[in-house]
Short mmCIF file of C-alpha atoms and ligand atoms in Angstrom, two decimals:
data_model
loop_
_atom_site.label_atom_id
_atom_site.label_comp_id
_atom_site.label_asym_id
_atom_site.label_seq_id
_atom_site.Cartn_x
_atom_site.Cartn_y
_atom_site.Cartn_z
CA MET F 1 12.09 -13.52 14.63
CA LEU F 2 10.99 -11.48 11.63
CA ARG F 3 10.54 -7.77 11.26
CA PHE F 4 9.03 -5.08 9.15
CA ALA F 5 11.29 -2.04 9.21
CA PRO F 6 9.57 1.04 7.79
CA SER F 7 11.30 4.42 7.63
CA PRO F 8 9.13 7.32 8.84
CA THR F 9 10.29 9.40 5.90
CA GLY F 10 7.28 9.11 3.60
CA ASP F 11 3.91 7.52 3.00
CA MET F 12 3.61 3.78 2.90
CA HIS F 13 3.59 2.43 -0.65
CA ILE F 14 2.44 -0.94 -1.87
CA GLY F 15 6.01 -2.24 -1.89
CA ASN F 16 6.33 -1.50 1.84
CA LEU F 17 2.94 -3.00 2.55
CA ARG F 18 3.83 -6.14 0.61
CA ALA F 19 7.00 -6.53 2.68
CA ALA F 20 4.97 -6.04 5.89
CA ILE F 21 2.40 -8.67 4.90
CA PHE F 22 5.01 -11.19 3.79
CA ASN F 23 7.04 -10.83 6.98
CA PHE F 24 3.85 -11.21 9.00
CA LEU F 25 2.78 -14.33 7.09
CA MET F 26 6.21 -15.94 7.24
CA ALA F 27 6.44 -15.26 10.99
CA LYS F 28 3.10 -17.04 11.43
CA LYS F 29 4.20 -19.88 9.16
CA LEU F 30 7.46 -20.36 11.04
CA HIS F 31 5.82 -19.82 14.45
CA GLN F 32 8.18 -16.97 15.18
CA LYS F 33 7.78 -13.47 16.54
CA PHE F 34 7.00 -10.56 14.25
CA ILE F 35 8.17 -7.11 15.27
CA ILE F 36 7.98 -3.61 13.84
CA ARG F 37 11.13 -1.53 13.81
CA ILE F 38 10.72 2.12 12.93
CA GLU F 39 13.95 3.06 11.17
CA ASP F 40 14.25 6.63 12.31
CA THR F 41 18.03 6.97 12.11
CA ASP F 42 17.98 9.48 9.27
CA LEU F 43 17.21 12.35 11.59
CA GLU F 44 16.95 14.91 8.81
CA ARG F 45 14.53 12.96 6.67
CA ASN F 46 12.17 11.78 9.43
CA ILE F 47 8.71 13.29 9.10
CA ASP F 48 6.67 13.98 12.24
CA ASN F 49 3.86 11.51 12.82
CA LYS F 50 4.69 9.30 9.84
CA ASP F 51 5.36 6.49 12.30
CA LYS F 52 1.79 6.86 13.64
CA ASP F 53 0.42 6.79 10.09
CA ILE F 54 2.31 3.59 9.36
CA LEU F 55 1.13 1.96 12.58
CA ASP F 56 -2.47 2.96 11.82
CA LEU F 57 -2.21 1.32 8.42
CA LEU F 58 -0.74 -1.84 9.91
CA LYS F 59 -3.74 -1.90 12.21
CA ALA F 60 -6.17 -1.41 9.31
CA PHE F 61 -4.51 -4.35 7.60
CA ARG F 62 -4.71 -6.43 10.80
CA LEU F 63 -0.97 -6.99 10.84
CA SER F 64 -0.55 -7.50 14.55
CA TYR F 65 2.95 -7.55 15.98
CA ASP F 66 4.71 -8.72 19.10
CA ASP F 67 6.88 -5.69 19.67
CA LEU F 68 7.50 -2.16 18.45
CA ILE F 69 11.00 -0.72 18.42
CA TYR F 70 12.33 2.70 17.48
CA GLN F 71 15.77 2.28 16.02
CA SER F 72 17.06 5.54 17.49
CA ASP F 73 16.49 4.08 20.98
CA ASN F 74 19.35 1.71 20.16
CA PHE F 75 21.89 4.44 19.41
CA PRO F 76 23.83 3.78 22.65
CA LEU F 77 24.22 0.13 21.66
CA HIS F 78 25.26 1.07 18.13
CA ARG F 79 27.95 3.41 19.56
CA GLU F 80 29.18 0.82 22.00
CA LEU F 81 29.55 -1.81 19.28
CA ALA F 82 31.34 0.61 16.94
CA HIS F 83 33.92 1.19 19.65
CA LYS F 84 34.20 -2.52 20.32
CA LEU F 85 35.02 -3.05 16.62
CA ILE F 86 37.69 -0.35 16.82
CA LYS F 87 39.27 -2.02 19.83
CA GLU F 88 39.30 -5.32 18.00
CA GLY F 89 40.92 -3.72 14.95
CA LYS F 90 37.90 -4.48 12.75
CA ALA F 91 36.92 -0.85 12.39
CA PHE F 92 39.02 2.31 12.34
CA TYR F 93 38.87 6.08 12.59
CA CYS F 94 39.13 7.74 9.21
CA TYR F 95 40.81 11.18 9.33
CA CYS F 96 40.42 11.99 5.64
CA SER F 97 39.12 15.46 4.91
CA LYS F 98 36.25 15.98 2.52
CA GLU F 99 38.63 17.74 0.13
CA PHE F 100 41.03 14.80 0.14
CA LEU F 101 38.27 12.30 -0.63
CA GLU F 102 36.87 14.57 -3.30
CA SER F 103 40.28 14.75 -5.00
CA LYS F 104 40.46 10.94 -4.96
CA ARG F 105 36.98 10.75 -6.44
CA GLU F 106 37.98 13.17 -9.16
CA GLU F 107 41.09 11.05 -9.92
CA ALA F 108 38.90 7.96 -10.28
CA ARG F 109 36.53 9.88 -12.56
CA ILE F 110 39.40 10.96 -14.80
CA GLN F 111 40.72 7.40 -14.96
CA LYS F 112 37.17 6.21 -15.63
CA LYS F 113 37.37 3.85 -12.66
CA ALA F 114 34.84 3.31 -9.88
CA PHE F 115 35.89 5.19 -6.74
CA ARG F 116 37.04 2.86 -3.98
CA TYR F 117 38.26 3.97 -0.57
CA LYS F 118 41.74 2.70 0.33
CA ASP F 119 42.43 1.86 3.97
CA GLU F 120 45.95 3.31 3.76
CA TRP F 121 44.46 6.80 3.38
CA ALA F 122 42.87 6.69 6.82
CA GLU F 123 45.61 8.42 8.81
CA LEU F 124 47.34 10.51 6.14
CA GLU F 125 45.78 13.67 7.56
CA LYS F 126 45.60 12.55 11.18
CA GLY F 127 48.00 15.06 12.70
CA ASP F 128 47.88 14.72 16.47
CA ARG F 129 44.17 13.96 16.72
CA GLN F 130 43.18 10.93 18.80
CA THR F 131 39.76 10.30 17.30
CA SER F 132 37.69 11.28 14.32
CA ASN F 133 33.96 11.66 13.77
CA ILE F 134 34.11 9.04 11.01
CA ILE F 135 34.43 5.34 11.74
CA ARG F 136 34.77 2.82 8.92
CA LEU F 137 34.63 -0.95 8.87
CA HIS F 138 37.53 -2.83 7.28
CA ALA F 139 35.82 -4.40 4.32
CA ASN F 140 37.42 -5.30 0.95
CA LYS F 141 36.12 -8.83 1.00
CA ALA F 142 34.07 -10.83 -1.46
CA VAL F 143 30.58 -11.59 -0.17
CA ARG F 144 28.04 -14.05 -1.44
CA PHE F 145 24.68 -15.03 -0.12
CA LYS F 146 21.71 -17.06 -1.16
CA ASP F 147 18.56 -15.13 -1.82
CA GLU F 148 15.45 -17.27 -1.38
CA ILE F 149 13.82 -15.64 -4.41
CA LYS F 150 16.69 -14.68 -6.65
CA GLY F 151 19.19 -17.44 -5.93
CA GLU F 152 22.94 -16.97 -5.45
CA ILE F 153 24.10 -13.32 -5.36
CA SER F 154 27.76 -12.41 -5.15
CA PHE F 155 29.86 -9.28 -4.80
CA SER F 156 33.60 -9.29 -5.48
CA ALA F 157 36.14 -7.83 -3.04
CA GLY F 158 36.69 -4.87 -5.35
CA GLU F 159 33.03 -3.90 -5.18
CA ILE F 160 32.97 -3.18 -1.48
CA ASP F 161 35.41 -0.79 0.16
CA SER F 162 35.82 0.07 3.81
CA PHE F 163 32.56 1.90 4.36
CA VAL F 164 31.42 4.32 7.03
CA ILE F 165 29.56 2.83 10.00
CA MET F 166 29.46 5.89 12.32
CA ARG F 167 29.32 9.54 11.41
CA ASN F 168 29.29 12.20 14.16
CA ASP F 169 28.36 9.54 16.70
CA VAL F 170 25.29 8.51 14.70
CA PRO F 171 25.26 5.03 13.15
CA THR F 172 24.86 4.80 9.40
CA TYR F 173 21.78 3.07 8.11
CA ASN F 174 23.54 -0.24 7.39
CA PHE F 175 25.29 -0.33 10.75
CA ALA F 176 22.13 0.31 12.79
CA CYS F 177 20.14 -2.12 10.69
CA SER F 178 22.68 -4.95 11.01
CA ILE F 179 22.90 -4.61 14.77
CA ASP F 180 19.14 -4.48 15.21
CA ASP F 181 18.77 -7.49 12.92
CA LYS F 182 20.86 -9.64 15.27
CA GLU F 183 17.94 -11.87 16.28
CA MET F 184 16.31 -12.04 12.86
CA SER F 185 16.04 -15.42 11.19
CA TYR F 186 14.57 -14.22 7.92
CA ILE F 187 14.91 -10.82 6.30
CA ILE F 188 12.27 -9.99 3.70
CA ARG F 189 12.42 -6.63 1.98
CA GLY F 190 12.38 -4.89 -1.39
CA GLU F 191 15.08 -5.68 -3.91
CA ASP F 192 16.31 -2.08 -3.75
CA HIS F 193 18.10 -3.26 -0.60
CA ILE F 194 20.20 -5.94 -2.32
CA SER F 195 23.16 -3.58 -2.53
CA ASN F 196 23.00 -3.08 1.25
CA THR F 197 23.05 -6.78 2.01
CA PRO F 198 26.80 -7.46 1.51
CA LYS F 199 27.66 -4.56 3.82
CA GLN F 200 25.22 -5.81 6.42
CA ILE F 201 26.65 -9.30 6.15
CA LEU F 202 30.18 -7.95 6.69
CA ILE F 203 29.06 -5.93 9.71
CA LYS F 204 27.37 -8.94 11.25
CA GLU F 205 30.42 -11.09 10.58
CA ALA F 206 32.66 -8.55 12.27
CA LEU F 207 30.34 -8.47 15.27
CA GLY F 208 30.22 -12.25 15.41
CA PHE F 209 26.47 -12.44 14.92
CA GLY F 210 25.04 -15.80 13.80
CA ALA F 211 25.20 -16.26 10.05
CA ASN F 212 22.23 -18.51 9.45
CA VAL F 213 19.79 -15.83 8.45
CA LYS F 214 17.77 -16.18 5.27
CA TYR F 215 17.20 -13.32 2.85
CA ALA F 216 14.38 -12.76 0.40
CA HIS F 217 14.47 -9.62 -1.73
CA LEU F 218 11.12 -8.90 -3.34
CA PRO F 219 11.12 -8.05 -7.05
CA ILE F 220 10.10 -4.55 -8.03
CA ILE F 221 6.52 -3.72 -8.95
CA LEU F 222 5.89 -2.38 -12.46
CA ASN F 223 3.10 -0.10 -13.65
CA ASP F 224 1.09 -0.35 -16.89
CA GLU F 225 3.97 1.12 -18.84
CA ASN F 226 6.41 -1.47 -17.50
CA LYS F 227 8.12 1.17 -15.39
CA LYS F 228 8.85 0.83 -11.71
CA MET F 229 5.81 2.01 -9.71
CA SER F 230 6.66 5.30 -8.11
CA LYS F 231 5.03 8.18 -6.28
CA ARG F 232 3.75 9.36 -9.63
CA ASP F 233 1.46 6.32 -9.81
CA ALA F 234 -1.43 7.15 -7.49
CA ALA F 235 -2.15 3.44 -6.99
CA SER F 236 1.28 2.95 -5.42
CA SER F 237 0.07 4.79 -2.31
CA VAL F 238 -1.70 2.61 0.24
CA LYS F 239 -3.64 5.62 1.52
CA TRP F 240 -4.85 6.39 -1.98
CA LEU F 241 -6.09 2.84 -2.48
CA ILE F 242 -8.02 3.08 0.76
CA SER F 243 -9.40 6.48 -0.24
CA GLN F 244 -10.82 4.79 -3.35
CA GLY F 245 -12.91 2.62 -1.05
CA LEU F 246 -10.82 -0.53 -1.42
CA GLU F 247 -11.02 -2.89 1.53
CA PRO F 248 -7.69 -3.63 3.21
CA GLN F 249 -8.40 -7.33 2.76
CA ALA F 250 -8.78 -6.94 -1.01
CA ILE F 251 -5.56 -4.92 -1.25
CA ALA F 252 -3.72 -7.50 0.87
CA ASN F 253 -5.10 -10.46 -1.05
CA TYR F 254 -4.07 -8.96 -4.34
CA LEU F 255 -0.55 -8.24 -3.07
CA ILE F 256 -0.28 -11.81 -1.79
CA ILE F 257 -1.22 -13.41 -5.13
CA MET F 258 0.67 -10.89 -7.30
CA GLY F 259 3.54 -12.82 -8.87
CA ASN F 260 2.66 -15.89 -6.81
CA SER F 261 0.40 -18.20 -8.78
CA SER F 262 0.78 -21.11 -6.36
CA VAL F 263 -1.21 -19.25 -3.70
CA GLU F 264 -3.92 -18.35 -6.17
CA ARG F 265 -4.19 -21.98 -7.26
CA ALA F 266 -4.44 -23.19 -3.67
CA CYS F 267 -6.61 -20.49 -2.11
CA GLY F 268 -8.27 -18.55 -4.92
CA GLU F 269 -8.47 -14.79 -4.54
CA LEU F 270 -10.54 -14.43 -1.40
CA PHE F 271 -8.97 -15.65 1.80
CA ASP F 272 -7.94 -14.45 5.20
CA TYR F 273 -4.37 -14.49 6.48
CA ASN F 274 -4.84 -17.65 8.53
CA SER F 275 -6.13 -19.66 5.63
CA VAL F 276 -3.26 -18.71 3.33
CA ILE F 277 -0.36 -19.42 5.70
CA ASP F 278 0.10 -23.05 4.61
CA ALA F 279 0.07 -22.25 0.91
CA PHE F 280 2.19 -19.12 1.19
CA ASP F 281 5.95 -19.18 1.08
CA VAL F 282 7.91 -16.09 0.18
CA ALA F 283 10.45 -18.35 -1.57
CA ASN F 284 7.80 -19.26 -4.16
CA ILE F 285 7.40 -15.74 -5.43
CA SER F 286 8.41 -15.24 -9.02
CA SER F 287 11.84 -13.66 -9.37
CA ASN F 288 10.53 -11.54 -12.26
CA PRO F 289 9.22 -8.05 -11.65
CA ALA F 290 5.55 -8.07 -10.66
CA HIS F 291 3.04 -6.29 -12.88
CA PHE F 292 0.59 -4.28 -10.86
CA ASP F 293 -2.94 -4.85 -12.10
CA TYR F 294 -5.32 -2.35 -10.52
CA LYS F 295 -8.32 -3.82 -12.33
CA LYS F 296 -7.67 -7.16 -10.74
CA MET F 297 -7.43 -5.53 -7.33
CA LEU F 298 -10.79 -3.85 -7.96
CA GLN F 299 -12.32 -7.12 -9.08
CA ILE F 300 -11.13 -8.83 -5.88
CA ASN F 301 -12.65 -5.97 -3.91
CA ARG F 302 -15.90 -6.34 -5.78
CA ASP F 303 -16.05 -10.10 -5.15
CA LEU F 304 -15.24 -9.53 -1.51
CA LEU F 305 -18.06 -6.98 -1.11
CA ARG F 306 -20.59 -9.33 -2.69
CA LYS F 307 -19.81 -11.94 -0.07
CA LYS F 308 -20.65 -9.61 2.80
CA PRO F 309 -24.11 -9.57 4.35
CA ILE F 310 -26.23 -6.76 2.91
CA GLU F 311 -26.89 -5.50 6.43
CA SER F 312 -23.23 -4.55 6.72
CA PHE F 313 -23.85 -1.78 4.18
CA TYR F 314 -26.86 -0.22 5.93
CA TYR F 315 -24.62 2.33 7.60
CA LEU F 316 -24.17 3.96 4.18
CA LEU F 317 -27.76 5.16 4.45
CA ASP F 318 -26.90 7.19 7.54
CA SER F 319 -26.01 10.23 5.49
CA ILE F 320 -29.33 10.11 3.61
CA ASN F 321 -32.59 11.51 4.90
CA LEU F 322 -34.83 8.44 4.75
CA ASN F 323 -37.81 10.22 6.23
CA GLY F 324 -38.36 7.52 8.77
CA ALA F 325 -38.14 4.59 6.34
CA LYS F 326 -36.44 1.46 7.67
CA GLU F 327 -32.95 0.54 6.47
CA ALA F 328 -34.11 -2.96 5.67
CA ASP F 329 -36.48 -1.48 3.07
CA PHE F 330 -33.42 -0.62 1.01
CA LYS F 331 -32.07 -4.14 0.84
CA ASP F 332 -33.03 -4.68 -2.82
CA LEU F 333 -31.68 -1.33 -3.87
CA ILE F 334 -28.35 -1.93 -2.13
CA THR F 335 -28.13 -5.40 -3.70
CA LEU F 336 -28.79 -3.90 -7.10
CA TYR F 337 -26.16 -1.19 -6.75
CA LEU F 338 -23.67 -3.60 -5.25
CA GLY F 339 -23.67 -5.40 -8.58
CA GLU F 340 -22.52 -2.14 -10.16
CA SER F 341 -19.90 -1.21 -7.59
CA ASN F 342 -16.22 -2.00 -7.30
CA SER F 343 -15.99 -0.42 -3.90
CA VAL F 344 -18.00 0.80 -0.93
CA ALA F 345 -17.24 4.34 -2.09
CA GLU F 346 -18.97 3.65 -5.41
CA LEU F 347 -21.92 2.02 -3.69
CA LYS F 348 -22.25 5.06 -1.45
CA THR F 349 -22.19 7.37 -4.46
CA HIS F 350 -24.96 5.38 -6.18
CA LEU F 351 -27.14 5.64 -3.08
CA GLU F 352 -26.45 9.32 -2.57
CA ASN F 353 -27.20 10.11 -6.21
CA THR F 354 -30.47 8.23 -5.97
CA PHE F 355 -31.59 10.29 -3.02
CA ASN F 356 -30.15 13.51 -4.26
CA SER F 357 -32.53 16.47 -4.22
CA ILE F 358 -35.04 16.88 -7.02
CA GLU F 359 -33.51 20.28 -7.76
CA SER F 360 -30.06 18.85 -8.43
CA LYS F 361 -31.47 16.02 -10.47
CA ARG F 362 -33.38 18.48 -12.59
CA GLU F 363 -30.23 20.55 -12.95
CA MET F 364 -28.33 17.67 -14.53
CA CYS F 365 -31.14 16.68 -16.90
CA GLU F 366 -31.04 17.98 -20.46
CA PHE F 367 -34.80 17.37 -20.93
CA LYS F 368 -36.11 19.70 -18.25
CA ASP F 369 -39.68 20.04 -19.57
CA GLU F 370 -40.06 16.30 -19.77
CA PHE F 371 -38.49 15.96 -16.33
CA ASP F 372 -41.09 18.39 -14.90
CA LYS F 373 -43.93 16.60 -16.62
CA ILE F 374 -42.92 13.18 -15.30
CA LEU F 375 -42.43 14.68 -11.86
CA GLY F 376 -45.86 16.32 -12.06
CA ILE F 377 -47.49 13.00 -12.84
CA LEU F 378 -45.71 11.28 -10.05
CA LYS F 379 -46.75 13.96 -7.60
CA THR F 380 -50.41 13.98 -8.52
CA ASP F 381 -50.76 10.35 -9.35
CA SER F 382 -48.76 8.63 -6.69
CA LYS F 383 -50.28 5.28 -7.42
CA ASN F 384 -47.68 2.53 -7.34
CA PHE F 385 -47.61 0.48 -10.46
CA GLU F 386 -46.76 -3.13 -9.83
CA SER F 387 -44.82 -3.61 -13.02
CA TYR F 388 -42.46 -1.32 -14.78
CA GLU F 389 -44.37 -1.97 -18.05
CA ASP F 390 -47.55 -0.51 -16.54
CA PHE F 391 -45.69 2.41 -15.10
CA LYS F 392 -43.92 3.19 -18.36
CA ASN F 393 -47.17 2.87 -20.39
CA HIS F 394 -48.93 5.14 -17.97
CA LEU F 395 -46.23 7.79 -18.35
CA SER F 396 -45.97 7.56 -22.09
CA THR F 397 -49.72 7.67 -22.76
CA SER F 398 -50.55 10.42 -20.30
CA LEU F 399 -47.56 12.57 -21.30
CA ASN F 400 -47.17 11.53 -24.88
CA LEU F 401 -43.44 10.86 -24.37
CA LYS F 402 -41.32 8.10 -25.75
CA GLY F 403 -37.71 7.13 -26.47
CA LYS F 404 -34.97 9.20 -24.90
CA ASN F 405 -37.41 12.01 -24.05
CA LEU F 406 -38.99 9.61 -21.64
CA PHE F 407 -36.10 7.42 -20.54
CA LYS F 408 -33.41 10.03 -19.96
CA PRO F 409 -35.40 12.19 -17.53
CA LEU F 410 -36.92 9.13 -15.92
CA ARG F 411 -33.55 7.55 -15.27
CA ILE F 412 -32.24 10.74 -13.73
CA LEU F 413 -35.36 11.15 -11.64
CA LEU F 414 -34.98 7.65 -10.28
CA SER F 415 -31.25 7.28 -9.91
CA GLY F 416 -29.75 10.76 -10.11
CA GLN F 417 -27.39 9.41 -12.77
CA PRO F 418 -27.50 9.67 -16.56
CA HIS F 419 -26.35 6.08 -17.13
CA GLY F 420 -26.38 2.79 -15.32
CA ILE F 421 -28.60 -0.11 -14.47
CA GLU F 422 -31.60 -0.98 -16.66
CA ILE F 423 -34.55 1.20 -15.69
CA ASP F 424 -36.89 -1.72 -15.07
CA LYS F 425 -34.58 -3.10 -12.38
CA LEU F 426 -34.21 0.35 -10.91
CA TYR F 427 -37.95 0.84 -10.85
CA ASN F 428 -38.55 -2.48 -9.15
CA ALA F 429 -36.09 -1.64 -6.40
CA LEU F 430 -37.50 1.87 -6.01
CA LYS F 431 -41.22 1.65 -6.67
CA ASP F 432 -42.22 1.76 -3.02
CA LYS F 433 -39.82 4.66 -2.43
CA MET F 434 -41.28 6.94 -5.07
CA GLN F 435 -42.61 9.46 -2.55
CA LEU F 436 -39.25 9.63 -0.88
CA ILE F 437 -37.62 10.32 -4.21
CA ILE F 438 -40.01 12.94 -5.56
CA ASN F 439 -40.29 14.85 -2.34
CA HIS F 440 -36.63 14.88 -1.68
CA HIS F 441 -35.33 18.41 -1.30
CA LYS F 442 -32.02 19.48 0.07
N1 LIG G 1 13.69 1.01 6.21
C1 LIG G 1 13.85 0.28 5.00
C2 LIG G 1 12.79 0.71 4.01
O1 LIG G 1 11.81 1.29 4.40
C3 LIG G 1 13.68 -1.22 5.20
C4 LIG G 1 14.98 -1.91 5.20
C5 LIG G 1 14.92 -3.36 5.55
O2 LIG G 1 13.84 -3.97 5.57
O3 LIG G 1 15.97 -3.87 5.83
O4 LIG G 1 12.95 0.50 2.83
#
């Protein structure tokens, strides 16, 4: 079984999404179950409805799962197992006061040593108490494990001290996670969790859980400045990427090939999950940090859009008053703008600008007199010219306009934009819609 284990403490970022996709793909590859576990044990940091947001995104990315678990539902089990470990002498109550531990920390600071908890401190301040609200696991053991991406990773005994597994009857993150991971065969997550892994391995060992689980810790993702992508990089937010009109499939495909050239060689850049399962293996991912390339993601999106049937974009015309014209009449125009668009959002903007009101078009044009003259001609002489050459000659001879005095207002009149596609192409796609354009008021 594999799992994606998001915390409902913030918005999903591309690192989380990448972990979700990889767990999903590996579950399919290994013919195992894929579950979602909402890690809501940090009661103070949980944000209302973040779990719903995450589940909605998983749906948008078509990451279907076999089961959904809320970690806090397992609290009774976590408590029971903590007490079992105490009975077996593998865990113990720690009666140290905050002040005592702080004085030990201060001592370590003065001696310039890393602070390590010593088991012999546990009962120094016990008095006649029978229990404490802190339970620790006896640790102090070297741990090594094989990471499928990074190779052998080891921690010496001195690096891990007897750490807290229960505080005030609530399991710590590592304790809850290890127990809930009992059935997992493969754990795929960001490399920021590497430091948790030895603790989780020790907890599982103490509980007698099977040891043949594989780990893959995904390298960090770097931005343009070679710094770790963070909240400050808008593109790290999955919601932001979607708000830019990127298709989930394009985002997913990019994340799948990022740092994984073997998949790109085998499947190219456009594929669906099923067709990539054979070529994909999380173990083949480069162990170097991945460089996030937004332009490449956009290009994949663009290529993906071009492969879709034009009819699938007709809905974008819904917000435009077509005065009874048929959607199919806009096929050429949509095709033309599609060539200029990285995303559906951009395509929509091109269409909306084109059918913007005459008043707003005039407003944005620096050559207002010329704009009015061209408009006047179009209104009185609504004859459709077959070729752009004829149309242009007609305008320039009857109005005595040429160069930018002609082209700038004309482009704005036609497209509602000061720059863009060559006017002849624009004209050809719009010539039978001239009345719609010149009579278009808001
Ligand atoms: N809840 C953790 C996170 O969101 C995931 C930990 C894990 O996959 O083990 O980073």
